[in-house]
Tab-separated table of C-alpha atoms in Angstrom:
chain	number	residue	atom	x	y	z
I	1	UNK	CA	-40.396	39.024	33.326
I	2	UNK	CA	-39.994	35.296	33.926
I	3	UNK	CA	-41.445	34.583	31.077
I	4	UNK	CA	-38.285	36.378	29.172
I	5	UNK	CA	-35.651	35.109	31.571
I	6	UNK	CA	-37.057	31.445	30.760
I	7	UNK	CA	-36.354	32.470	26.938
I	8	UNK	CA	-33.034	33.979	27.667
I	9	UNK	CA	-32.279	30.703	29.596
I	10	UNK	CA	-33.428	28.122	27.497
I	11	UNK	CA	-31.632	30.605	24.377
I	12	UNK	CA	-28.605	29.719	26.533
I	13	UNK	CA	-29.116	26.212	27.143
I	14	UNK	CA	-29.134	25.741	23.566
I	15	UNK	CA	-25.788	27.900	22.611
I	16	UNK	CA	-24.095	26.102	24.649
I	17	UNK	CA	-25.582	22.699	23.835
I	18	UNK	CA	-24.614	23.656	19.861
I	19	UNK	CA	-21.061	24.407	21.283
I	20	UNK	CA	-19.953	20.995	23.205
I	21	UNK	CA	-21.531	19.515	19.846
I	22	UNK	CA	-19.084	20.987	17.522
I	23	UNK	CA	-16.559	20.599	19.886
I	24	UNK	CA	-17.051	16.548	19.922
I	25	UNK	CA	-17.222	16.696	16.202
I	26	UNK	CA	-13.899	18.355	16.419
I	27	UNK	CA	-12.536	15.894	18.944
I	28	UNK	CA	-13.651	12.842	17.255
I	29	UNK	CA	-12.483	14.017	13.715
I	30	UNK	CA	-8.612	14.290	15.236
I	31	UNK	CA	-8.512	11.690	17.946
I	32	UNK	CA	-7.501	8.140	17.471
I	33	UNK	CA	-10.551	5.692	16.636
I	34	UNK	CA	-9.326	1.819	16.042
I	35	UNK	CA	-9.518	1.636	12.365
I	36	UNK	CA	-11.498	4.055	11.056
I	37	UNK	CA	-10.061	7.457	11.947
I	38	UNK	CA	-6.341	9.244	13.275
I	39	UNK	CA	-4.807	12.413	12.399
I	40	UNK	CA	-2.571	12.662	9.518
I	41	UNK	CA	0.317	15.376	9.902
I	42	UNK	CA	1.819	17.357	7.397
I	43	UNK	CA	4.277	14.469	6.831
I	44	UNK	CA	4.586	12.585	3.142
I	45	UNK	CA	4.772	9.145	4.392
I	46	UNK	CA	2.328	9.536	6.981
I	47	UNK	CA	-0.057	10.673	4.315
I	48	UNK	CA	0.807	7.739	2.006
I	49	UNK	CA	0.973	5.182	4.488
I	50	UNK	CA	-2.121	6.037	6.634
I	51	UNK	CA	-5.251	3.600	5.838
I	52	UNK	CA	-8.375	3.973	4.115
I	53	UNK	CA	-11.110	6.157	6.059
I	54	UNK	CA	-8.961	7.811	8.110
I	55	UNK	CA	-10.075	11.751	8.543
I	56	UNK	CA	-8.618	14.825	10.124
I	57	UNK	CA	-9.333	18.939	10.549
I	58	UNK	CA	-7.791	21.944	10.931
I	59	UNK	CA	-8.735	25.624	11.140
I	60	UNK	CA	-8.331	26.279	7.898
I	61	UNK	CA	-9.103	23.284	5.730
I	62	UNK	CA	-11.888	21.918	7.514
I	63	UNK	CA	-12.856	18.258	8.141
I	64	UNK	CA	-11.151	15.632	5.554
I	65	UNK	CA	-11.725	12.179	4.606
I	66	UNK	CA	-9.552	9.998	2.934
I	67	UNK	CA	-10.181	7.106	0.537
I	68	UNK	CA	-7.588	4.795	-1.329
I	69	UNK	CA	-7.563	4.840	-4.882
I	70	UNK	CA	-9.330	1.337	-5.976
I	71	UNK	CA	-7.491	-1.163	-8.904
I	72	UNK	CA	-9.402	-2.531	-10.652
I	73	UNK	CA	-8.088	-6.018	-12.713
I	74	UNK	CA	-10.178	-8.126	-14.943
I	75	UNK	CA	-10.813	-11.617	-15.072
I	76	UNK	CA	-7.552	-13.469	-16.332
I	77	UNK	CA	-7.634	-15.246	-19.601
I	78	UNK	CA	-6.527	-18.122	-20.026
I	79	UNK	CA	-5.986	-19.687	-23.746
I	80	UNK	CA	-3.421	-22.941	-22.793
I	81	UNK	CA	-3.395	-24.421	-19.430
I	82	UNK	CA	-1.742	-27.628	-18.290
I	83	UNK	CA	-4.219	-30.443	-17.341
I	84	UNK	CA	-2.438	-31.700	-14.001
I	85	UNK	CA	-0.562	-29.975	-11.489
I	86	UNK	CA	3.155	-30.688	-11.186
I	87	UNK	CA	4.341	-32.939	-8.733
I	88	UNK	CA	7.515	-30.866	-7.106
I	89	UNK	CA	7.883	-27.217	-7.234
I	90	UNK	CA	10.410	-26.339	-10.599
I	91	UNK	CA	12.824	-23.782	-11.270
I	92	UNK	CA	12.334	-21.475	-14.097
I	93	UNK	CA	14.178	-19.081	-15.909
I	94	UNK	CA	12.551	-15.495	-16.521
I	95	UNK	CA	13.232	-13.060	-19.577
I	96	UNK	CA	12.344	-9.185	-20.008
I	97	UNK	CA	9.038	-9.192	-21.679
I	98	UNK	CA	8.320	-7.376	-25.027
I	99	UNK	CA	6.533	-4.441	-25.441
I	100	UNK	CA	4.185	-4.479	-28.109
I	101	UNK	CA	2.745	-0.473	-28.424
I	102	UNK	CA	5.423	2.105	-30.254
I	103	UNK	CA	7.013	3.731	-27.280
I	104	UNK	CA	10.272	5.915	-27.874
I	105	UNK	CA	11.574	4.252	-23.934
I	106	UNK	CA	10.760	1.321	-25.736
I	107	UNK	CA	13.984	-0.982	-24.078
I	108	UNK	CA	13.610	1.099	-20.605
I	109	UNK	CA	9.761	0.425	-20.368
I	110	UNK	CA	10.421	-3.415	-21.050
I	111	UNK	CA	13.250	-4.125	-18.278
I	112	UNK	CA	11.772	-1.787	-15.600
I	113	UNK	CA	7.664	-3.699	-16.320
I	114	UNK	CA	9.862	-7.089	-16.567
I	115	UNK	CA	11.489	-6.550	-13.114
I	116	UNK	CA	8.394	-5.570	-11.398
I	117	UNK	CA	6.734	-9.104	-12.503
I	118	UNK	CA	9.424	-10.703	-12.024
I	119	UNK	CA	9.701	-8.948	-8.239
I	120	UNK	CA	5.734	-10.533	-7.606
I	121	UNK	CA	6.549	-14.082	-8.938
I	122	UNK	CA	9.934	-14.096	-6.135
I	123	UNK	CA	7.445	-12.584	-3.548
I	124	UNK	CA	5.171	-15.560	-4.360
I	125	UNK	CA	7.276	-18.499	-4.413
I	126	UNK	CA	6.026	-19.505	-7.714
I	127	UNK	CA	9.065	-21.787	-8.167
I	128	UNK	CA	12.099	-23.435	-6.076
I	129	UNK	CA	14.386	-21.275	-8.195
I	130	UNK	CA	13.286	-17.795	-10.494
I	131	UNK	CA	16.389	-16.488	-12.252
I	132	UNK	CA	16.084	-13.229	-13.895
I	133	UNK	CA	18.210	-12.387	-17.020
I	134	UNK	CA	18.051	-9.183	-18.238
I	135	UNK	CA	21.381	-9.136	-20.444
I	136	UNK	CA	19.170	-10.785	-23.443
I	137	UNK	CA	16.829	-8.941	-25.654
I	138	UNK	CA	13.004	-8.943	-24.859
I	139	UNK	CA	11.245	-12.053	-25.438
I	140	UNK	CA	11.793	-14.606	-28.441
I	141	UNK	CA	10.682	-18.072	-27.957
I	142	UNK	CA	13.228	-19.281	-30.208
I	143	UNK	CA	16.088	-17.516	-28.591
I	144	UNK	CA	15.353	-17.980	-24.806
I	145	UNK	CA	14.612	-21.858	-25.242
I	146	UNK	CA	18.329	-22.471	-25.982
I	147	UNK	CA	19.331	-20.392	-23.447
I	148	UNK	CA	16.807	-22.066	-20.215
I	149	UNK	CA	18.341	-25.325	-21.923
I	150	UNK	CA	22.109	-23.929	-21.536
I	151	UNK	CA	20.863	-22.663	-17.628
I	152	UNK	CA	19.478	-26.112	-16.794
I	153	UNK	CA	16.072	-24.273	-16.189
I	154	UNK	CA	12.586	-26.655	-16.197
I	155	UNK	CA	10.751	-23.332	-17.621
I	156	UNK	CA	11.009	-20.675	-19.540
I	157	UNK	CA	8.620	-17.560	-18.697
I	158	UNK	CA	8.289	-14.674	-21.136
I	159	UNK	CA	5.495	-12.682	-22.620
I	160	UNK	CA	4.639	-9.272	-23.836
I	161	UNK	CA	2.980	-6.214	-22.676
I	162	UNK	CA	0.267	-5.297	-24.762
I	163	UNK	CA	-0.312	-2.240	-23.212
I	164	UNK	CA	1.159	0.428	-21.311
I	165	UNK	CA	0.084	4.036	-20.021
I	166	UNK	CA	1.013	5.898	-17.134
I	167	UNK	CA	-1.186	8.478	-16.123
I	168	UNK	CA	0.894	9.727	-12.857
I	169	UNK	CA	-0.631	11.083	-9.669
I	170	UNK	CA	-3.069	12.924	-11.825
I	171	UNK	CA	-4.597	10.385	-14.393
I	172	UNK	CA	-5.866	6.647	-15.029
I	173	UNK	CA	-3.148	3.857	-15.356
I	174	UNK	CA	-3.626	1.206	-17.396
I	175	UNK	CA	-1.788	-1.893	-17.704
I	176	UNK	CA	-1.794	-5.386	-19.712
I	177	UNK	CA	0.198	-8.246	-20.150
I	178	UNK	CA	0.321	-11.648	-21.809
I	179	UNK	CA	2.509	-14.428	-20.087
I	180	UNK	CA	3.572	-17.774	-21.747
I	181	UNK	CA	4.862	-20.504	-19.439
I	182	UNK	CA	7.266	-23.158	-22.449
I	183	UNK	CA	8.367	-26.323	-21.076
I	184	UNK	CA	12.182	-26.068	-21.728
I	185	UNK	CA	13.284	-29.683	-22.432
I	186	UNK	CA	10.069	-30.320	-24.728
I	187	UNK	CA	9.371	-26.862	-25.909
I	188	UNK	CA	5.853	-27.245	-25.078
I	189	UNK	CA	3.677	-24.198	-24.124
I	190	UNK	CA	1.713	-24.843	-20.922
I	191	UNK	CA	0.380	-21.387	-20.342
I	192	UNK	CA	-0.967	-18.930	-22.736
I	193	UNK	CA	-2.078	-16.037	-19.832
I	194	UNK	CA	-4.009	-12.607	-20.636
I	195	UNK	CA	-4.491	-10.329	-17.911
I	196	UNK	CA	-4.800	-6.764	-17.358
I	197	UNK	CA	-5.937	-3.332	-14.951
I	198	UNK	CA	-6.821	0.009	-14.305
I	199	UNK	CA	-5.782	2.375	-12.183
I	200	UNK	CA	-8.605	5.258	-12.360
I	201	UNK	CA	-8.044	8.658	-11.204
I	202	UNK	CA	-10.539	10.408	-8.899
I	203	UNK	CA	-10.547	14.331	-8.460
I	204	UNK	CA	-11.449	15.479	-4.853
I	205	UNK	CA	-14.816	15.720	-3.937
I	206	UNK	CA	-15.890	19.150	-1.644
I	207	UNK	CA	-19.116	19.099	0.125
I	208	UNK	CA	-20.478	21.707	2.183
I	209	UNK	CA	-19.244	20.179	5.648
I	210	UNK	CA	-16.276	17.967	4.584
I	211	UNK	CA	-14.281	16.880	1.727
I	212	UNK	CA	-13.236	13.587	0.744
I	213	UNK	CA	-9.905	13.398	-1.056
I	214	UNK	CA	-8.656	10.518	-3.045
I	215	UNK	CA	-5.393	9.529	-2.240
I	216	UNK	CA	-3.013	7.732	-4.982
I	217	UNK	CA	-0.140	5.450	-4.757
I	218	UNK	CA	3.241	7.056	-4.882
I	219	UNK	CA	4.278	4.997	-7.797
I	220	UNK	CA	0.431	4.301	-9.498
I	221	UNK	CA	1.940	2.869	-12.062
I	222	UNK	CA	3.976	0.275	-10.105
I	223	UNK	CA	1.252	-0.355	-8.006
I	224	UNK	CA	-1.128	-1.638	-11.131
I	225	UNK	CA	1.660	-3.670	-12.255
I	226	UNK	CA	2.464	-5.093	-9.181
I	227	UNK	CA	-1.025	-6.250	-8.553
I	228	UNK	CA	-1.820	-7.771	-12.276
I	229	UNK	CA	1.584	-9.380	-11.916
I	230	UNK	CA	0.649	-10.891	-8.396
I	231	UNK	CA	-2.521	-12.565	-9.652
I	232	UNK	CA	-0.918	-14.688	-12.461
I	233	UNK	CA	2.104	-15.180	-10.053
I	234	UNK	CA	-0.605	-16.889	-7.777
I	235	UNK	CA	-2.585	-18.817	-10.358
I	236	UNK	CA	0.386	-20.129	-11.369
I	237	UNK	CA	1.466	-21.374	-8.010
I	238	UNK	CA	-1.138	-23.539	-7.754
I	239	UNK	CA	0.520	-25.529	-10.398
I	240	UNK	CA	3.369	-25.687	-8.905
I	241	UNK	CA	3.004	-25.958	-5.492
I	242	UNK	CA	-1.103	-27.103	-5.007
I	243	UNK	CA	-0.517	-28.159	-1.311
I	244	UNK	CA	0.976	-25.234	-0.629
I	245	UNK	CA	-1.669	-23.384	-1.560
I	246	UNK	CA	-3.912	-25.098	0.232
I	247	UNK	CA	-2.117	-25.076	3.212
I	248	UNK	CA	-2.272	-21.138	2.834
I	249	UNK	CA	-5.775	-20.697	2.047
I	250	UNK	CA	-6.499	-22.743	5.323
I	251	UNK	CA	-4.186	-20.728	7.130
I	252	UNK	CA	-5.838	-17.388	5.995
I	253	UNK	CA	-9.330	-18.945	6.644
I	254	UNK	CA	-8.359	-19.730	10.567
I	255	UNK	CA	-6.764	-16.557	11.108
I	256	UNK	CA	-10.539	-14.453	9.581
I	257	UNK	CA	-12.261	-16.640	11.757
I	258	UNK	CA	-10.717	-16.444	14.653
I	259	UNK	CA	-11.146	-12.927	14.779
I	260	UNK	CA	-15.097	-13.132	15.328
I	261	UNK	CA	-13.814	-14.832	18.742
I	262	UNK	CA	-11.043	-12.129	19.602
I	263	UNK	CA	-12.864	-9.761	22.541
I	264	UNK	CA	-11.046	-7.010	21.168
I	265	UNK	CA	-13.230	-7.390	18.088
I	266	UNK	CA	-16.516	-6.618	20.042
């Protein structure tokens, strides 16, 4: 008789021990952890704009992780390159870039790509002044020099895009550019710059306890551009502006290490 109210007990004991385990799986999947996890409502921009790893659970879907959709970008090529850095920053003038690959938005593909690098060069400071004309065809050397000369610009920046190819929210974008850097008054070409990236599309992945689903950019395509543009925008400001760069990079460095002394970070 004791012997079966010890099993009933201890059959009990371990019910409810399952149960408070669950339910802290539960709680910790939909409460607030610094950084790793939070809930994300039904809400669009919450969904975009929440970080990588967060998680959350319902009833009906179960426990979810999310996980940003990686760019990848290769190493930039470069084919001409100055051989000293320039002494004060210079002002440039920037033209809509060509677009090499048959497309039938051929002119609308050019000037909305040529914007977007032209967008990552302003956000980088690249030069004192960026001026974007878009009221010109897409690139010619032999027609823009005249008119950075007429504009009083110290550069001209142009180039092409050698490739192009947006796969949406549900397909890899790929993206690839060459940049050329002329000096106006000599009509010199300092920079000859390849560079390119992918954007790779991951399908959810369901396991028997969770799923992880890969979340994409609202623009991918954009996104890719934005961050091959960025990388030659910051190569190229260490020509321009080398001490600034520095100054930047020692900045950043100070910052990461002062978090290892932060208590909040232990």
């Amino acid at each position: 008789m004791a012997a079966g109210a010890q099993t009933r007990m201890d059959a009990g004991t371990h019910a409810l021990f399952l149960f408070f385990l669950i339910l802290c799986v539960l709680l910790c999947s939909c409460s607030t952890i610094k950084g790793t996890a939070r809930y994300i409502g039904d809400s669009a921009d919450e969904f975009v704009n929440a970080p990588n790893g967060r998680a959350d659970h319902d009833l009906a879907l179960g426990l979810r992780f999310y996980k940003e959709a990686g760019i990848y970008t290769g190493e930039i090529v470069t084919r001409v390159h100055p051989t000293a850095n320039l002494e004060s920053k210079p002002t440039a003038l920037f033209v809509p870039l060509g677009l090499v690959q048959n497309n039938r938005d051929h002119q609308a593909i050019s000037l909305g790509v040529s914007r977007l690098v032209y967008e990552s060069f302003l956000q980088e400071q690249t030069f004192a002044v960026l001026e974007y004309n878009d009221y010109v065809v897409p690139y010619r050397t032999e027609d823009m020099l005249p008119l950075a000369r007429e504009k009083g610009a110290d550069y001209l920046i142009g180039g092409v895009i050698n490739q192009y190819f947006d796969g949406g929210a549900a397909g890899d974008s790929r993206f690839a550019m060459q940049l050329f850097v002329y000096q106006v008054e000599s009509g010199d070409l300092m920079w000859s710059l390849h560079h390119s990236g992918v954007l790779p599309y991951k399908p959810d992945s369901d396991y028997a306890l969770f799923k992880v689903k890969h979340r994409m950019p609202v623009n991918p395509m954009s996104t890719l551009i934005a961050a091959v543009s960025g990388e030659l925008a910051t190569l190229i400001h260490y020509w321009t502006d080398y001490a600034a760069m520095e100054e930047k990079e020692r900045k950043a460095h100070e910052e990461s290490f002062s978090g290892y002394l932060d208590p909040d970070a232990f």
